[in-house]
mmCIF file of C-alpha atoms in Angstrom:
data_model
loop_
_atom_site.group_PDB
_atom_site.id
_atom_site.type_symbol
_atom_site.label_atom_id
_atom_site.label_comp_id
_atom_site.label_asym_id
_atom_site.label_seq_id
_atom_site.Cartn_x
_atom_site.Cartn_y
_atom_site.Cartn_z
ATOM 1 C CA MET A 1 9.467 15.387 -0.816
ATOM 2 C CA LYS A 2 9.916 11.961 -2.416
ATOM 3 C CA ASN A 3 13.124 11.363 -0.443
ATOM 4 C CA SER A 4 11.324 12.297 2.767
ATOM 5 C CA ILE A 5 8.517 9.819 2.100
ATOM 6 C CA LEU A 6 11.003 7.103 1.165
ATOM 7 C CA LYS A 7 13.004 7.717 4.345
ATOM 8 C CA GLY A 8 9.856 7.679 6.483
ATOM 9 C CA SER A 9 8.673 4.462 4.825
ATOM 10 C CA LEU A 10 12.027 2.788 5.495
ATOM 11 C CA LEU A 11 12.021 3.837 9.166
ATOM 12 C CA VAL A 12 8.474 2.549 9.696
ATOM 13 C CA ALA A 13 9.326 -0.718 7.921
ATOM 14 C CA LEU A 14 12.336 -1.221 10.200
ATOM 15 C CA GLY A 15 10.191 -0.506 13.268
ATOM 16 C CA ALA A 16 7.573 -3.016 12.173
ATOM 17 C CA SER A 17 10.302 -5.580 11.424
ATOM 18 C CA SER A 18 11.548 -5.203 14.994
ATOM 19 C CA TYR A 19 8.063 -6.043 16.247
ATOM 20 C CA GLY A 20 8.028 -9.039 13.915
ATOM 21 C CA MET A 21 11.090 -10.485 15.602
ATOM 22 C CA LEU A 22 9.408 -10.348 19.008
ATOM 23 C CA THR A 23 7.022 -13.247 18.399
ATOM 24 C CA THR A 24 9.861 -15.753 18.123
ATOM 25 C CA PHE A 25 11.721 -14.391 21.158
ATOM 26 C CA VAL A 26 8.545 -14.408 23.271
ATOM 27 C CA LYS A 27 7.807 -17.983 22.268
ATOM 28 C CA MET A 28 11.326 -18.987 23.294
ATOM 29 C CA ALA A 29 10.867 -17.211 26.639
ATOM 30 C CA TYR A 30 7.541 -19.013 27.186
ATOM 31 C CA ALA A 31 9.377 -22.296 26.606
ATOM 32 C CA GLU A 32 11.537 -21.441 29.620
ATOM 33 C CA ASN A 33 8.412 -20.971 31.785
ATOM 34 C CA PHE A 34 8.426 -17.178 31.987
ATOM 35 C CA THR A 35 4.945 -15.634 32.213
ATOM 36 C CA SER A 36 3.511 -13.022 29.857
ATOM 37 C CA TYR A 37 3.534 -10.462 32.684
ATOM 38 C CA GLU A 38 7.214 -11.096 33.470
ATOM 39 C CA ILE A 39 8.068 -10.798 29.794
ATOM 40 C CA THR A 40 6.093 -7.585 29.231
ATOM 41 C CA PHE A 41 7.214 -5.894 32.465
ATOM 42 C CA SER A 42 10.936 -6.601 31.921
ATOM 43 C CA GLN A 43 10.642 -5.497 28.303
ATOM 44 C CA MET A 44 9.108 -2.141 29.238
ATOM 45 C CA ILE A 45 11.392 -1.398 32.219
ATOM 46 C CA LEU A 46 14.603 -2.155 30.333
ATOM 47 C CA GLY A 47 13.259 -0.339 27.275
ATOM 48 C CA LEU A 48 12.593 2.774 29.348
ATOM 49 C CA ILE A 49 16.113 2.676 30.820
ATOM 50 C CA GLY A 50 17.534 2.274 27.335
ATOM 51 C CA LEU A 51 15.624 5.286 26.010
ATOM 52 C CA ILE A 52 16.715 7.414 28.969
ATOM 53 C CA ILE A 53 20.361 6.605 28.172
ATOM 54 C CA ILE A 54 19.865 7.263 24.450
ATOM 55 C CA ASN A 55 18.213 10.625 25.178
ATOM 56 C CA PHE A 56 21.054 11.605 27.505
ATOM 57 C CA LEU A 57 23.679 10.736 24.889
ATOM 58 C CA PHE A 58 22.068 12.022 21.714
ATOM 59 C CA VAL A 59 19.584 14.748 22.643
ATOM 60 C CA LYS A 60 21.468 16.641 25.340
ATOM 61 C CA GLY A 61 22.854 19.892 23.972
ATOM 62 C CA LYS A 62 20.612 19.804 20.891
ATOM 63 C CA GLN A 63 17.534 21.362 22.394
ATOM 64 C CA THR A 64 18.263 24.684 20.724
ATOM 65 C CA SER A 65 16.692 23.339 17.527
ATOM 66 C CA HIS A 66 13.689 21.881 19.294
ATOM 67 C CA ILE A 67 11.064 23.241 21.618
ATOM 68 C CA GLU A 68 11.495 22.216 25.239
ATOM 69 C CA PRO A 69 8.886 19.707 26.388
ATOM 70 C CA LYS A 70 5.878 21.373 27.972
ATOM 71 C CA SER A 71 3.734 19.678 30.599
ATOM 72 C CA LYS A 72 0.742 19.480 28.258
ATOM 73 C CA SER A 73 2.772 17.838 25.496
ATOM 74 C CA ILE A 74 4.329 15.440 27.985
ATOM 75 C CA MET A 75 0.928 14.352 29.292
ATOM 76 C CA LYS A 76 -0.342 13.793 25.754
ATOM 77 C CA LEU A 77 2.698 11.694 24.896
ATOM 78 C CA MET A 78 2.406 9.626 28.076
ATOM 79 C CA LEU A 79 -1.271 9.019 27.382
ATOM 80 C CA ALA A 80 -0.489 8.082 23.788
ATOM 81 C CA GLY A 81 2.288 5.810 25.029
ATOM 82 C CA THR A 82 -0.147 3.618 26.918
ATOM 83 C CA SER A 83 -1.010 2.059 23.550
ATOM 84 C CA LEU A 84 2.586 0.792 23.307
ATOM 85 C CA GLY A 85 2.276 -1.065 26.587
ATOM 86 C CA LEU A 86 -1.227 -2.315 25.841
ATOM 87 C CA THR A 87 -0.202 -3.678 22.440
ATOM 88 C CA SER A 88 2.477 -5.884 23.989
ATOM 89 C CA THR A 89 0.244 -6.907 26.903
ATOM 90 C CA PHE A 90 -2.733 -7.854 24.721
ATOM 91 C CA TYR A 91 -0.645 -9.600 22.072
ATOM 92 C CA TYR A 92 1.339 -11.713 24.533
ATOM 93 C CA LEU A 93 -1.902 -12.730 26.242
ATOM 94 C CA ALA A 94 -3.412 -13.624 22.862
ATOM 95 C CA VAL A 95 -0.650 -16.066 21.901
ATOM 96 C CA ARG A 96 -1.237 -17.936 25.156
ATOM 97 C CA TYR A 97 -4.622 -19.119 23.858
ATOM 98 C CA ILE A 98 -4.168 -19.264 20.075
ATOM 99 C CA PRO A 99 -1.363 -20.212 17.658
ATOM 100 C CA VAL A 100 1.223 -17.542 16.989
ATOM 101 C CA SER A 101 0.234 -17.456 13.300
ATOM 102 C CA ILE A 102 -3.359 -16.581 14.201
ATOM 103 C CA GLY A 103 -2.154 -13.988 16.684
ATOM 104 C CA ILE A 104 -0.175 -12.301 13.914
ATOM 105 C CA VAL A 105 -3.220 -12.380 11.622
ATOM 106 C CA LEU A 106 -5.287 -10.614 14.268
ATOM 107 C CA LEU A 107 -2.568 -8.056 14.937
ATOM 108 C CA MET A 108 -2.369 -7.326 11.223
ATOM 109 C CA GLN A 109 -5.979 -6.195 11.245
ATOM 110 C CA SER A 110 -4.322 -2.879 12.084
ATOM 111 C CA VAL A 111 -3.788 -2.590 8.316
ATOM 112 C CA TRP A 112 -7.433 -1.911 7.517
ATOM 113 C CA MET A 113 -8.003 -0.280 10.900
ATOM 114 C CA GLY A 114 -5.319 2.298 10.088
ATOM 115 C CA VAL A 115 -6.789 3.131 6.713
ATOM 116 C CA PHE A 116 -10.272 3.302 8.269
ATOM 117 C CA LEU A 117 -9.042 5.581 11.066
ATOM 118 C CA GLU A 118 -7.327 7.894 8.589
ATOM 119 C CA SER A 119 -10.504 8.187 6.527
ATOM 120 C CA ILE A 120 -12.471 9.193 9.648
ATOM 121 C CA VAL A 121 -9.908 11.677 10.955
ATOM 122 C CA ALA A 122 -9.195 13.220 7.550
ATOM 123 C CA LYS A 123 -12.901 13.008 6.589
ATOM 124 C CA LYS A 124 -12.118 11.655 3.153
ATOM 125 C CA LYS A 125 -12.387 8.332 1.404
ATOM 126 C CA PRO A 126 -9.181 6.285 1.035
ATOM 127 C CA SER A 127 -7.757 6.138 -2.466
ATOM 128 C CA ALA A 128 -8.454 3.163 -4.700
ATOM 129 C CA GLN A 129 -4.754 2.317 -4.519
ATOM 130 C CA LYS A 130 -4.882 1.987 -0.722
ATOM 131 C CA ILE A 131 -8.085 -0.029 -0.781
ATOM 132 C CA ILE A 132 -6.621 -2.473 -3.302
ATOM 133 C CA ALA A 133 -3.347 -2.689 -1.347
ATOM 134 C CA VAL A 134 -5.201 -3.468 1.876
ATOM 135 C CA MET A 135 -7.252 -6.198 0.194
ATOM 136 C CA VAL A 136 -4.167 -7.761 -1.387
ATOM 137 C CA ILE A 137 -2.210 -7.611 1.883
ATOM 138 C CA LEU A 138 -5.049 -9.264 3.803
ATOM 139 C CA ALA A 139 -5.278 -11.979 1.139
ATOM 140 C CA GLY A 140 -1.525 -12.514 1.446
ATOM 141 C CA THR A 141 -1.880 -12.610 5.230
ATOM 142 C CA VAL A 142 -4.332 -15.510 5.014
ATOM 143 C CA LEU A 143 -1.868 -17.471 2.874
ATOM 144 C CA ALA A 144 1.207 -16.512 4.907
ATOM 145 C CA THR A 145 -0.316 -17.755 8.156
ATOM 146 C CA ASN A 146 -1.534 -21.037 6.628
ATOM 147 C CA MET A 147 -5.111 -20.411 7.692
ATOM 148 C CA LEU A 148 -6.614 -22.245 4.727
ATOM 149 C CA MET A 149 -4.466 -25.373 4.998
ATOM 150 C CA GLY A 150 -3.986 -25.686 8.747
ATOM 151 C CA ASP A 151 -6.229 -27.380 11.288
ATOM 152 C CA ILE A 152 -7.028 -24.442 13.560
ATOM 153 C CA ASP A 153 -8.671 -24.664 16.982
ATOM 154 C CA LEU A 154 -9.664 -21.143 17.937
ATOM 155 C CA ASP A 155 -10.054 -19.926 21.507
ATOM 156 C CA TRP A 156 -12.294 -16.857 21.777
ATOM 157 C CA ARG A 157 -10.156 -15.458 24.590
ATOM 158 C CA GLY A 158 -7.214 -15.354 22.212
ATOM 159 C CA ILE A 159 -9.358 -13.804 19.489
ATOM 160 C CA GLY A 160 -10.474 -11.044 21.863
ATOM 161 C CA TRP A 161 -6.972 -10.242 23.106
ATOM 162 C CA GLY A 162 -5.656 -10.317 19.532
ATOM 163 C CA LEU A 163 -8.223 -7.804 18.281
ATOM 164 C CA LEU A 164 -7.503 -5.530 21.240
ATOM 165 C CA ALA A 165 -3.800 -5.726 20.340
ATOM 166 C CA ALA A 166 -4.640 -4.686 16.772
ATOM 167 C CA ILE A 167 -6.637 -1.691 18.006
ATOM 168 C CA SER A 168 -3.785 -0.623 20.310
ATOM 169 C CA TYR A 169 -1.272 -1.055 17.508
ATOM 170 C CA THR A 170 -3.394 1.143 15.229
ATOM 171 C CA ILE A 171 -3.518 3.839 17.907
ATOM 172 C CA THR A 172 0.266 3.633 18.294
ATOM 173 C CA ILE A 173 0.712 4.230 14.571
ATOM 174 C CA TYR A 174 -1.737 7.142 14.663
ATOM 175 C CA THR A 175 -0.278 8.881 17.718
ATOM 176 C CA SER A 176 3.256 8.502 16.349
ATOM 177 C CA ASN A 177 2.093 10.616 13.436
ATOM 178 C CA THR A 178 0.137 13.295 15.301
ATOM 179 C CA VAL A 179 1.130 13.919 18.934
ATOM 180 C CA ALA A 180 3.651 16.644 19.915
ATOM 181 C CA LEU A 181 5.476 16.666 16.588
ATOM 182 C CA GLN A 182 7.349 19.830 17.586
ATOM 183 C CA LEU A 183 9.500 17.824 20.008
ATOM 184 C CA HIS A 184 12.609 15.788 19.205
ATOM 185 C CA SER A 185 11.662 12.260 18.084
ATOM 186 C CA LEU A 186 13.794 10.701 20.839
ATOM 187 C CA ARG A 187 12.083 12.877 23.463
ATOM 188 C CA ARG A 188 8.699 11.817 22.120
ATOM 189 C CA SER A 189 9.733 8.151 22.237
ATOM 190 C CA LEU A 190 10.918 8.520 25.827
ATOM 191 C CA TRP A 191 7.710 10.079 27.134
ATOM 192 C CA MET A 192 5.575 7.582 25.228
ATOM 193 C CA MET A 193 7.615 4.796 26.827
ATOM 194 C CA VAL A 194 7.021 6.310 30.280
ATOM 195 C CA GLY A 195 3.276 6.083 29.671
ATOM 196 C CA GLY A 196 3.577 2.541 28.342
ATOM 197 C CA THR A 197 5.658 1.400 31.295
ATOM 198 C CA ILE A 198 3.202 2.870 33.812
ATOM 199 C CA ILE A 199 0.189 1.103 32.293
ATOM 200 C CA VAL A 200 2.070 -2.214 32.067
ATOM 201 C CA ALA A 201 3.220 -1.895 35.700
ATOM 202 C CA ILE A 202 -0.371 -1.276 36.839
ATOM 203 C CA ILE A 203 -1.712 -4.268 34.904
ATOM 204 C CA SER A 204 1.136 -6.621 35.849
ATOM 205 C CA ALA A 205 1.531 -5.690 39.537
ATOM 206 C CA PRO A 206 -1.081 -8.120 40.977
ATOM 207 C CA TYR A 207 0.503 -11.053 39.124
ATOM 208 C CA LEU A 208 4.135 -10.078 39.720
ATOM 209 C CA ILE A 209 3.563 -9.787 43.470
ATOM 210 C CA GLU A 210 2.578 -13.456 43.529
ATOM 211 C CA GLN A 211 5.357 -14.641 41.216
ATOM 212 C CA PHE A 212 8.317 -12.954 39.594
ATOM 213 C CA ASN A 213 11.477 -14.552 38.241
ATOM 214 C CA PHE A 214 14.229 -11.915 38.135
ATOM 215 C CA GLU A 215 16.206 -14.022 35.654
ATOM 216 C CA ILE A 216 13.996 -12.565 32.910
ATOM 217 C CA PHE A 217 15.921 -9.284 33.251
ATOM 218 C CA TYR A 218 19.174 -10.738 31.923
ATOM 219 C CA MET A 219 17.956 -13.757 29.942
ATOM 220 C CA TRP A 220 15.332 -12.292 27.625
ATOM 221 C CA GLY A 221 14.594 -8.779 28.864
ATOM 222 C CA PRO A 222 17.418 -6.964 27.000
ATOM 223 C CA LEU A 223 16.571 -8.625 23.677
ATOM 224 C CA LEU A 224 12.834 -7.994 24.049
ATOM 225 C CA ALA A 225 13.458 -4.395 25.127
ATOM 226 C CA LEU A 226 15.689 -3.673 22.129
ATOM 227 C CA PHE A 227 13.305 -5.024 19.488
ATOM 228 C CA GLY A 228 10.051 -4.337 21.310
ATOM 229 C CA THR A 229 10.336 -1.022 23.153
ATOM 230 C CA ILE A 230 13.504 0.820 22.077
ATOM 231 C CA LEU A 231 13.814 0.532 18.296
ATOM 232 C CA PRO A 232 10.069 0.589 17.331
ATOM 233 C CA PRO A 233 9.065 3.849 19.076
ATOM 234 C CA ILE A 234 12.238 5.603 17.884
ATOM 235 C CA LEU A 235 11.717 4.446 14.316
ATOM 236 C CA PHE A 236 7.954 5.099 14.341
ATOM 237 C CA THR A 237 8.188 8.594 15.823
ATOM 238 C CA ALA A 238 10.935 9.498 13.341
ATOM 239 C CA GLY A 239 9.281 7.907 10.321
ATOM 240 C CA MET A 240 5.529 8.343 10.720
ATOM 241 C CA PRO A 241 5.494 12.176 10.500
ATOM 242 C CA LYS A 242 7.026 11.869 7.021
ATOM 243 C CA ILE A 243 4.121 9.745 5.742
ATOM 244 C CA ASN A 244 0.392 9.424 6.485
ATOM 245 C CA VAL A 245 -1.359 7.030 8.875
ATOM 246 C CA GLY A 246 -2.913 4.832 6.180
ATOM 247 C CA LEU A 247 0.377 4.304 4.359
ATOM 248 C CA GLY A 248 2.132 3.752 7.683
ATOM 249 C CA ALA A 249 -0.339 1.003 8.609
ATOM 250 C CA ILE A 250 0.177 -0.676 5.249
ATOM 251 C CA ILE A 251 3.974 -0.523 5.446
ATOM 252 C CA SER A 252 3.869 -1.938 8.982
ATOM 253 C CA SER A 253 2.475 -5.161 7.464
ATOM 254 C CA VAL A 254 6.072 -6.249 6.823
ATOM 255 C CA GLU A 255 5.938 -7.375 10.450
ATOM 256 C CA LEU A 256 4.177 -10.536 9.299
ATOM 257 C CA PRO A 257 6.767 -11.906 6.837
ATOM 258 C CA VAL A 258 9.536 -11.023 9.292
ATOM 259 C CA ALA A 259 7.758 -12.988 12.051
ATOM 260 C CA VAL A 260 7.320 -16.017 9.782
ATOM 261 C CA LEU A 261 10.941 -15.913 8.635
ATOM 262 C CA MET A 262 12.207 -15.625 12.222
ATOM 263 C CA ALA A 263 10.114 -18.626 13.275
ATOM 264 C CA TYR A 264 11.465 -20.560 10.291
ATOM 265 C CA LEU A 265 15.111 -19.722 11.020
ATOM 266 C CA LEU A 266 15.203 -19.886 14.824
ATOM 267 C CA LEU A 267 12.344 -22.237 15.754
ATOM 268 C CA ASN A 268 12.616 -24.522 12.714
ATOM 269 C CA GLU A 269 8.906 -24.118 12.053
ATOM 270 C CA VAL A 270 7.766 -25.543 8.727
ATOM 271 C CA VAL A 271 6.766 -22.915 6.159
ATOM 272 C CA ASN A 272 4.907 -24.341 3.156
ATOM 273 C CA ILE A 273 4.622 -23.012 -0.385
ATOM 274 C CA TYR A 274 1.332 -21.215 0.347
ATOM 275 C CA GLN A 275 2.948 -19.281 3.188
ATOM 276 C CA TRP A 276 5.893 -18.256 1.004
ATOM 277 C CA ILE A 277 3.466 -17.066 -1.680
ATOM 278 C CA GLY A 278 1.608 -15.005 0.950
ATOM 279 C CA ILE A 279 4.855 -13.441 2.152
ATOM 280 C CA ILE A 280 5.847 -12.503 -1.396
ATOM 281 C CA ILE A 281 2.384 -10.999 -2.054
ATOM 282 C CA ILE A 282 2.636 -8.823 1.059
ATOM 283 C CA LEU A 283 6.138 -7.608 0.250
ATOM 284 C CA LEU A 284 5.181 -6.796 -3.347
ATOM 285 C CA SER A 285 2.121 -4.877 -2.125
ATOM 286 C CA VAL A 286 4.292 -2.777 0.180
ATOM 287 C CA VAL A 287 6.733 -2.048 -2.654
ATOM 288 C CA VAL A 288 3.940 -1.058 -5.051
ATOM 289 C CA MET A 289 2.427 1.266 -2.439
ATOM 290 C CA ASN A 290 5.715 3.179 -2.254
ATOM 291 C CA LEU A 291 6.278 3.548 -5.971
ATOM 292 C CA PRO A 292 6.052 7.202 -7.037
ATOM 293 C CA LYS A 293 2.883 8.103 -8.891
ATOM 294 C CA LYS A 294 3.291 9.031 -12.521
ATOM 295 C CA LYS A 295 2.124 12.531 -13.331
ATOM 296 C CA ASN A 296 0.208 13.056 -16.509
ATOM 297 C CA LYS A 297 2.099 15.351 -18.868
ATOM 298 C CA LEU A 298 -0.037 17.991 -20.538
#
């Protein structure tokens, strides 16, 4: 049981870390004048192709141990997958109007949203340990994004898109833990990606008809697809069923320190002492949350 939880926690952490890398890559793509719709569309299309290939190579011939996908399960997964596409769409729109650090802060509101959602669905109050962890993580988030020391000019459009991204991200975490668990995790990832790609195509179509630079498919598309739409759904669908939604939301907070570190290493962005302290606080909170509870000996 403990090994299962540890494995699930590691998989979710890796999935969240992949998302954390995206912010830097997207910012680099913006610098080359690619639009948010070009970035999101190429990411989803190439991600879908990648998952189709992975399913063909690794799932074919193994269906004897898993139930064949039924139409009802497929529809549920496709519907759940729209949150994947919406998260990327909303988040990339958000960072057009606000600093990347603020965008990450807004996205990380999924931490308390996940715990809140779990308490509603499970109809029980979150444990004191989770409540404290959420509060500590949010405090670390404020420090890690330099909100207290930076001169921030907020645009309400960015705030709105950022909060919508957080809601979508929370739904992604929840559905990864609850929808069609009887199917192979790679099959679930594939059908969720189909739903995500469809919703992104519908949203992006009016803008892509007017302007679309096909260079995005070989310049940034493969990298964005790998870390944004291939690895995360595979890791989330494999890891989330082993843990609960609230813990999954808390572990996914490692996305923030990864994003800051990537910006520091690749974009040469300055990271001050307060931000490093915030990163350390978040990482320690995640570690503490995964420590096994001591049982009282009678």
